[in-house]
XYZ file of C-alpha atoms in Angstrom:
529
model
C -11.111 -271.749 21.568
C -9.093 -272.058 18.326
C -12.180 -273.159 16.415
C -13.890 -269.764 16.804
C -11.351 -267.722 14.768
C -11.241 -270.467 12.129
C -15.034 -270.535 11.920
C -15.184 -266.736 11.674
C -12.565 -266.733 8.944
C -14.487 -269.372 7.008
C -17.776 -267.465 7.265
C -16.113 -264.212 6.194
C -14.437 -265.927 3.277
C -17.722 -267.452 2.097
C -19.399 -264.038 2.414
C -16.725 -262.320 0.385
C -16.657 -264.965 -2.324
C -20.427 -265.198 -2.642
C -20.637 -262.165 -4.945
C -21.631 -258.562 -4.450
C -24.829 -256.653 -3.963
C -24.583 -253.572 -6.158
C -25.687 -250.586 -4.121
C -27.268 -247.524 -5.617
C -29.929 -247.156 -8.317
C -29.953 -249.348 -11.423
C -30.164 -247.507 -14.729
C -33.425 -248.375 -16.467
C -33.154 -245.992 -19.412
C -34.670 -242.581 -20.003
C -38.395 -242.687 -20.491
C -40.714 -240.378 -22.424
C -38.317 -238.086 -24.285
C -39.986 -234.814 -25.380
C -40.872 -235.859 -28.944
C -44.012 -234.551 -30.688
C -46.863 -237.064 -30.489
C -47.388 -236.983 -34.266
C -43.828 -238.264 -34.733
C -44.325 -241.312 -32.557
C -45.172 -244.779 -33.870
C -47.152 -244.826 -37.077
C -47.818 -248.559 -37.319
C -44.919 -249.142 -39.697
C -41.342 -249.450 -38.557
C -38.849 -247.507 -40.584
C -35.349 -248.913 -40.832
C -32.081 -247.050 -40.877
C -31.718 -247.934 -44.564
C -33.847 -244.876 -45.386
C -31.170 -242.529 -44.087
C -27.930 -244.504 -43.776
C -26.688 -243.491 -47.257
C -28.830 -240.439 -47.780
C -26.294 -238.643 -50.021
C -27.043 -241.179 -52.736
C -30.505 -239.601 -53.120
C -28.729 -236.792 -55.019
C -27.619 -239.298 -57.661
C -24.297 -237.486 -57.988
C -21.182 -239.699 -58.420
C -18.880 -236.859 -57.384
C -20.692 -236.407 -54.076
C -20.543 -240.166 -53.460
C -16.785 -240.105 -54.058
C -16.289 -237.178 -51.684
C -18.252 -238.880 -48.897
C -16.386 -242.184 -49.240
C -12.985 -240.513 -49.284
C -13.886 -238.301 -46.341
C -14.952 -241.306 -44.274
C -11.604 -242.966 -44.981
C -9.392 -239.891 -44.487
C -11.051 -237.358 -42.171
C -8.792 -236.456 -39.251
C -11.638 -235.786 -36.797
C -12.987 -239.288 -37.430
C -9.508 -240.740 -36.892
C -9.167 -238.826 -33.601
C -12.570 -240.119 -32.495
C -11.417 -243.659 -33.239
C -8.369 -243.174 -31.029
C -10.635 -241.939 -28.221
C -12.478 -245.258 -28.451
C -9.142 -247.037 -27.941
C -8.520 -244.860 -24.872
C -11.971 -245.682 -23.491
C -11.305 -249.399 -23.979
C -8.085 -249.074 -21.994
C -9.955 -247.191 -19.240
C -12.518 -249.998 -19.117
C -9.661 -252.466 -18.777
C -8.400 -250.541 -15.746
C -11.834 -250.702 -14.115
C -12.142 -254.422 -14.837
C -8.701 -255.013 -13.333
C -9.835 -253.539 -10.001
C -12.230 -256.462 -9.534
C -9.191 -258.707 -8.997
C -6.548 -258.523 -6.234
C -5.519 -254.899 -6.196
C -2.102 -255.488 -4.573
C 0.314 -258.069 -5.935
C 3.813 -256.983 -5.112
C 7.096 -258.870 -5.230
C 9.812 -257.014 -3.335
C 13.344 -257.734 -2.211
C 16.233 -256.055 -0.476
C 19.802 -256.839 0.506
C 22.288 -254.984 2.652
C 25.644 -255.469 4.404
C 27.011 -253.861 7.579
C 30.086 -254.131 9.747
C 30.421 -253.590 13.494
C 33.224 -254.535 15.889
C 35.176 -256.321 13.161
C 32.139 -258.453 12.414
C 30.295 -258.389 9.101
C 26.542 -258.887 8.884
C 24.428 -259.569 5.813
C 20.686 -259.085 5.509
C 18.534 -260.217 2.586
C 14.865 -260.756 2.011
C 12.338 -261.563 -0.712
C 8.611 -261.039 -0.108
C 5.394 -261.457 -2.061
C 2.440 -259.412 -0.824
C -1.135 -259.715 -1.977
C -4.189 -257.680 -1.014
C -7.742 -258.092 -2.308
C -10.534 -255.766 -1.360
C -13.637 -257.829 -2.055
C -16.378 -256.090 -3.941
C -19.110 -256.833 -1.387
C -21.122 -253.679 -2.089
C -20.519 -253.422 -5.816
C -18.136 -250.466 -5.788
C -15.917 -251.922 -8.479
C -18.839 -253.446 -10.374
C -20.415 -249.979 -10.597
C -17.057 -248.620 -11.731
C -16.997 -251.168 -14.554
C -20.571 -250.225 -15.423
C -19.598 -246.547 -15.578
C -16.508 -247.222 -17.707
C -18.494 -249.397 -20.082
C -21.081 -246.626 -20.501
C -18.220 -244.191 -21.189
C -16.910 -246.571 -23.855
C -20.311 -246.653 -25.512
C -20.455 -242.862 -25.277
C -17.145 -242.555 -27.153
C -18.444 -244.902 -29.869
C -21.626 -242.818 -30.140
C -19.454 -239.685 -30.251
C -17.494 -241.270 -33.112
C -20.788 -241.797 -34.923
C -21.874 -238.229 -34.183
C -18.674 -236.865 -35.702
C -19.322 -238.990 -38.789
C -22.808 -237.514 -39.132
C -21.471 -233.966 -38.905
C -18.479 -234.515 -41.185
C -20.487 -236.193 -43.945
C -23.142 -233.468 -43.789
C -20.457 -230.762 -43.954
C -18.829 -232.352 -46.998
C -22.186 -232.492 -48.753
C -23.098 -228.933 -47.738
C -19.817 -227.501 -49.011
C -20.162 -229.499 -52.218
C -23.603 -227.953 -52.754
C -22.104 -224.518 -52.052
C -19.448 -225.192 -54.680
C -22.004 -226.233 -57.307
C -24.285 -223.342 -56.374
C -21.466 -220.890 -57.013
C -20.866 -222.565 -60.385
C -24.533 -222.289 -61.359
C -24.790 -218.666 -60.240
C -21.694 -217.934 -62.294
C -23.230 -219.647 -65.346
C -26.334 -217.451 -65.100
C -24.146 -214.390 -64.592
C -22.111 -215.195 -67.705
C -25.335 -215.623 -69.655
C -26.631 -212.251 -68.509
C -23.264 -210.659 -69.201
C -23.717 -211.779 -72.814
C -27.167 -210.169 -72.914
C -25.861 -206.976 -71.353
C -22.930 -206.858 -73.782
C -25.400 -207.007 -76.665
C -27.509 -204.250 -75.095
C -24.419 -202.103 -74.465
C -23.286 -202.569 -78.076
C -26.752 -201.614 -79.270
C -26.875 -198.407 -77.212
C -23.357 -197.502 -78.298
C -24.365 -197.819 -81.972
C -27.427 -195.692 -81.335
C -25.352 -193.118 -79.448
C -22.884 -192.902 -82.331
C -25.847 -192.429 -84.654
C -27.150 -189.590 -82.483
C -30.351 -191.425 -81.573
C -29.723 -191.601 -77.798
C -27.802 -189.606 -75.249
C -24.498 -190.613 -73.690
C -26.399 -191.304 -70.472
C -28.014 -194.392 -71.995
C -24.667 -195.729 -73.144
C -22.982 -195.160 -69.768
C -25.884 -196.758 -67.888
C -25.620 -199.822 -70.101
C -21.886 -200.043 -69.434
C -22.408 -199.543 -65.684
C -24.845 -202.432 -65.513
C -22.496 -204.659 -67.518
C -19.506 -203.881 -65.282
C -21.579 -204.477 -62.134
C -22.596 -207.937 -63.336
C -19.015 -208.764 -64.304
C -17.908 -207.769 -60.798
C -19.919 -210.667 -59.351
C -17.710 -213.251 -61.098
C -14.772 -212.910 -58.641
C -17.253 -213.291 -55.766
C -18.455 -216.586 -57.177
C -14.877 -217.721 -57.761
C -14.046 -216.941 -54.123
C -17.094 -218.920 -52.972
C -15.833 -221.880 -54.971
C -12.359 -221.586 -53.467
C -13.742 -221.441 -49.911
C -16.018 -224.446 -50.501
C -13.195 -226.413 -52.099
C -10.813 -225.633 -49.234
C -13.423 -226.649 -46.657
C -13.872 -229.960 -48.470
C -10.096 -230.445 -48.515
C -9.865 -229.974 -44.743
C -12.690 -232.446 -44.192
C -10.983 -234.952 -46.483
C -7.601 -234.426 -44.840
C -5.860 -233.531 -48.116
C -4.462 -230.495 -49.911
C -6.927 -228.385 -51.961
C -5.193 -229.308 -55.216
C -6.184 -232.938 -54.680
C -9.848 -231.929 -54.499
C -9.764 -230.114 -57.838
C -9.372 -233.359 -59.751
C -12.521 -234.741 -58.110
C -14.699 -231.668 -58.543
C -13.894 -231.170 -62.205
C -15.590 -234.397 -63.235
C -19.048 -232.957 -62.701
C -21.371 -232.520 -65.691
C -20.458 -229.002 -66.691
C -23.064 -226.774 -68.275
C -22.095 -225.767 -71.787
C -23.848 -222.563 -72.695
C -24.136 -220.813 -76.006
C -25.773 -217.569 -77.060
C -28.088 -219.354 -79.473
C -29.614 -221.326 -76.605
C -31.350 -218.339 -75.064
C -31.030 -215.370 -77.461
C -32.785 -214.728 -80.729
C -33.457 -211.747 -82.958
C -36.783 -210.349 -84.069
C -36.762 -207.525 -86.651
C -33.184 -206.782 -85.649
C -34.074 -206.583 -81.968
C -32.489 -208.769 -79.265
C -34.971 -211.207 -77.713
C -34.706 -213.777 -74.895
C -36.163 -217.175 -75.639
C -39.025 -217.598 -73.212
C -40.053 -220.667 -71.190
C -38.297 -222.533 -68.356
C -36.433 -224.748 -70.829
C -34.679 -221.634 -72.085
C -34.514 -219.206 -69.163
C -33.857 -221.791 -66.374
C -32.124 -224.588 -68.233
C -28.816 -224.545 -66.353
C -28.528 -227.666 -64.173
C -25.312 -227.873 -62.152
C -26.649 -228.175 -58.590
C -27.633 -231.794 -57.821
C -31.267 -232.392 -56.906
C -32.310 -234.928 -54.272
C -35.119 -237.422 -54.709
C -36.945 -236.315 -51.608
C -40.471 -236.201 -50.205
C -40.795 -233.554 -47.507
C -44.158 -234.909 -46.388
C -43.035 -238.330 -45.165
C -43.835 -238.903 -41.496
C -40.930 -238.731 -39.058
C -40.077 -241.925 -37.188
C -39.328 -241.045 -33.560
C -37.137 -244.123 -33.152
C -34.715 -242.775 -35.739
C -34.517 -239.532 -33.790
C -33.774 -241.182 -30.432
C -31.010 -243.228 -32.085
C -29.299 -240.034 -33.181
C -25.643 -240.386 -32.085
C -25.422 -237.208 -29.998
C -28.603 -238.236 -28.151
C -27.073 -241.666 -27.526
C -23.996 -239.919 -26.128
C -26.220 -238.046 -23.672
C -27.943 -241.312 -22.699
C -24.651 -243.121 -22.035
C -23.333 -240.176 -20.032
C -26.456 -240.405 -17.862
C -25.896 -244.146 -17.444
C -22.284 -243.561 -16.420
C -23.269 -240.917 -13.861
C -25.948 -243.228 -12.478
C -23.390 -245.988 -11.914
C -21.093 -243.596 -10.055
C -23.844 -242.990 -7.488
C -23.722 -246.642 -6.468
C -19.923 -246.689 -6.436
C -19.954 -243.764 -4.007
C -22.744 -245.209 -1.809
C -20.493 -248.241 -1.247
C -18.025 -245.961 0.533
C -20.508 -245.699 3.432
C -20.113 -249.395 4.231
C -17.158 -251.348 5.583
C -14.727 -252.783 3.078
C -13.492 -256.342 3.544
C -10.159 -257.572 2.299
C -8.023 -260.644 2.170
C -4.317 -260.140 2.591
C -1.389 -262.480 2.366
C 2.382 -262.475 2.533
C 5.058 -265.050 1.891
C 8.709 -264.243 2.242
C 12.167 -265.369 3.152
C 14.472 -263.183 5.200
C 18.097 -263.854 6.079
C 20.230 -262.155 8.719
C 23.630 -263.786 9.096
C 27.199 -263.005 9.962
C 30.589 -264.023 8.577
C 29.661 -263.094 5.036
C 27.069 -265.875 4.722
C 23.890 -264.576 3.090
C 21.858 -267.726 3.404
C 21.898 -270.209 6.237
C 19.751 -272.957 7.640
C 18.365 -270.517 10.170
C 16.786 -268.255 7.549
C 13.196 -267.340 8.395
C 10.473 -268.311 5.915
C 7.246 -266.562 6.833
C 3.702 -267.001 5.605
C 0.757 -264.897 6.731
C -2.796 -264.708 5.467
C -6.028 -263.356 6.856
C -8.979 -261.056 6.554
C -9.134 -257.336 7.228
C -11.740 -254.624 7.160
C -11.935 -250.864 7.280
C -14.872 -248.528 7.802
C -15.129 -244.780 7.438
C -17.308 -244.355 10.506
C -16.422 -240.711 11.119
C -16.543 -239.165 7.677
C -18.337 -235.959 8.755
C -20.684 -235.910 5.795
C -17.939 -236.067 3.182
C -19.132 -239.307 1.608
C -22.808 -238.383 1.823
C -22.125 -235.086 0.127
C -20.127 -236.906 -2.528
C -23.195 -239.097 -3.098
C -25.366 -235.990 -3.342
C -22.917 -234.532 -5.840
C -23.132 -237.688 -7.967
C -26.916 -237.702 -7.782
C -27.148 -234.070 -8.870
C -24.732 -234.787 -11.751
C -26.961 -237.677 -12.841
C -30.059 -235.496 -12.735
C -28.240 -232.836 -14.768
C -27.384 -235.457 -17.381
C -31.105 -236.296 -17.655
C -31.861 -232.621 -18.237
C -29.110 -232.458 -20.879
C -30.600 -235.512 -22.581
C -33.999 -233.865 -22.852
C -32.354 -230.705 -24.131
C -30.601 -232.721 -26.844
C -33.910 -234.267 -27.870
C -35.609 -230.871 -28.047
C -32.733 -229.521 -30.137
C -33.065 -232.484 -32.491
C -36.818 -231.912 -32.815
C -36.144 -228.245 -33.588
C -33.528 -229.095 -36.211
C -35.811 -231.604 -37.940
C -38.684 -229.119 -37.942
C -36.471 -226.321 -39.276
C -35.138 -228.492 -42.092
C -38.555 -229.857 -43.091
C -40.262 -226.498 -43.081
C -37.237 -224.884 -44.676
C -37.508 -227.300 -47.595
C -41.288 -226.892 -47.936
C -41.244 -223.090 -47.857
C -38.213 -222.906 -50.133
C -40.079 -225.126 -52.577
C -42.940 -222.612 -52.560
C -40.431 -219.804 -53.058
C -38.982 -221.637 -56.054
C -42.436 -221.977 -57.603
C -43.059 -218.228 -57.387
C -39.539 -217.399 -58.507
C -40.062 -219.406 -61.683
C -43.101 -217.291 -62.457
C -41.058 -214.163 -61.802
C -38.291 -215.233 -64.212
C -40.871 -216.050 -66.877
C -42.613 -212.684 -66.451
C -39.316 -210.812 -66.418
C -38.142 -212.501 -69.645
C -41.399 -211.470 -71.303
C -41.038 -207.905 -69.935
C -37.485 -207.731 -71.308
C -38.609 -208.716 -74.800
C -41.444 -206.173 -74.772
C -39.308 -203.366 -73.390
C -36.591 -204.082 -75.987
C -39.099 -203.741 -78.854
C -40.744 -200.644 -77.380
C -37.354 -199.040 -76.684
C -36.299 -199.519 -80.289
C -39.603 -197.985 -81.367
C -39.040 -195.061 -79.021
C -42.084 -195.851 -76.891
C -40.288 -196.317 -73.534
C -37.211 -194.819 -71.931
C -33.936 -196.650 -71.626
C -34.450 -196.767 -67.868
C -37.412 -199.146 -68.380
C -35.248 -201.462 -70.493
C -32.406 -201.259 -68.022
C -34.743 -202.224 -65.169
C -35.933 -205.402 -66.918
C -32.349 -206.469 -67.687
C -31.362 -205.977 -64.063
C -34.436 -207.850 -62.785
C -33.822 -210.805 -65.102
C -30.224 -211.057 -63.882
C -31.272 -210.874 -60.237
C -34.139 -213.366 -60.538
C -32.065 -215.997 -62.317
C -29.340 -215.627 -59.706
C -31.963 -216.025 -56.985
C -33.274 -219.154 -58.676
C -29.823 -220.744 -58.464
C -29.589 -219.810 -54.795
C -33.025 -221.326 -54.134
C -31.924 -224.593 -55.730
C -28.889 -224.594 -53.472
C -31.057 -223.886 -50.431
C -33.353 -226.791 -51.294
C -30.381 -229.140 -51.400
C -28.891 -227.852 -48.134
C -32.266 -228.239 -46.402
C -32.313 -231.896 -47.455
C -28.814 -232.288 -46.027
C -29.863 -230.530 -42.819
C -32.815 -232.886 -42.384
C -30.758 -236.045 -42.803
C -28.168 -234.653 -40.422
C -30.938 -233.834 -37.908
C -32.136 -237.441 -38.159
C -28.598 -238.675 -37.520
C -28.091 -240.243 -40.929
C -24.756 -241.513 -42.196
C -23.068 -243.122 -39.195
C -24.513 -246.534 -40.099
C -21.946 -246.937 -42.875
C -19.263 -247.523 -40.215
C -20.905 -250.655 -38.809
C -18.733 -253.694 -39.219
C -15.751 -251.526 -40.172
C -12.637 -250.719 -38.185
C -12.416 -247.350 -36.473
C -8.623 -247.624 -36.411
C -6.541 -248.056 -39.558
C -4.162 -250.982 -39.889
C -1.228 -248.579 -40.330
C -2.029 -246.724 -37.101
C -2.520 -249.970 -35.181
C 0.840 -251.325 -36.366
C 2.602 -248.095 -35.446
C 1.106 -248.150 -31.941
C 1.979 -251.836 -31.495
C 5.565 -251.082 -32.415
C 5.706 -248.426 -29.719
C 3.746 -250.046 -26.874
C 2.571 -253.488 -25.777
C -1.140 -253.392 -26.676
C -1.774 -257.112 -26.241
C -5.064 -257.900 -28.048
C -6.519 -254.376 -27.846
C -5.574 -253.448 -31.414
C -6.445 -256.739 -33.062
C -8.827 -256.306 -36.032
C -11.811 -257.792 -34.195
C -11.215 -255.411 -31.272
C -11.175 -252.255 -33.373
C -14.750 -252.554 -34.517
C -17.973 -251.328 -33.013
C -19.031 -253.267 -29.897
C -21.584 -255.917 -30.815
C -24.022 -254.509 -28.280
C -24.310 -251.304 -30.305
C -24.836 -252.811 -33.750
């Protein structure tokens, strides 16, 4: 009869050591994301190199410097790197559950006295318990934690995309304010000449005071825009400073190295028969070039694979994978759990002050155990349903992310194309306005038109040149928006540490991190490169 328990124990042990069958659905990816058919494969595979360092298409050394410094110093990127470390530790916890969950060494000692007799009790015990992963509960937990780790890495990449795009956008805003100010200063010079002219004519009795005051009013109004442009520069500079993780004063030294436009009156003003004239032609009226221009073709086809590798979309995919794994981990709760337990200990109970004697009991016990939630009243099944609904929601969120990405790409592409058309027409408007100014100036001096006609052309020229600078800025920001929508920029982090050496050393000095903060461990997982 003794052979039966031994045989049963042997069979159970073989069953438990033979591996696990992972219950629940396996994640097979997310098929058919809602991407326009015209964006799907075009016969040629585009690589990430087309977008990984997109800011270099502006050919602006200052912008390159800002991006590199921001990558090295941005606080949001550093925080994201620390979240990867946390996710690695969480994965380590899940992996540890695949091994014996209980390994406890305990001991106790006590003394008592009764009827003039002293008794001593002492014991040391080692307990071990191992719930075998027959149904894959812990394996699914590891799968979920690993997906969460990948999600934090993708989130790190997503933050990089956003931060780099924001640095570039604010840099363009800064340069746009500079160019608008340059055009304003040019038009202030023109308006000063016109105001001086009307003042001379007023003093000569040729025009009324109204003309002189209108000229001054227009001049003062244009001058009042200068503080607005200065404020725009300050706001853009401060935003860049926050993104770089430095004080604004440290940004000034970087921004000042741009190619500044040096203007002079002789570049755009001339005199004909004593009358002020504006030199016509784009080389004269639109020759200020402070805003960087990207080498960009808005009619290139979009590669859908680049879009689906966008970091925030990868985050949504990994979240779905994690939720899928949790379904299986919860399904395992419906089935019995099998464990191996063991205990070895020595216990002493002696009198006369002797703590250890030859009669001390050394005990060893080992055996299998099982437990089964047979009356769970729907709690586990409803937990499974909850997990399944959460997984389905994550699929919906994934598709929503894809649709948002498609919308952002479309907005940026069409924004660039239509802004380019706007720029073309605006150029014509500036050219026509410059010609109208010259004609109205001559006719005003000859007494053929009212001062109001001249004033109108001066105002229009000022407004159209300012609009031209804004259009140039909009073109640049649309390029930035497109590369951000395609998820460009995160690739520069591949092969690089997401945790600085200084931070790693500080954390090691505070806590035992074992190998977690070694240089090879603080890089992107190989599976994601």
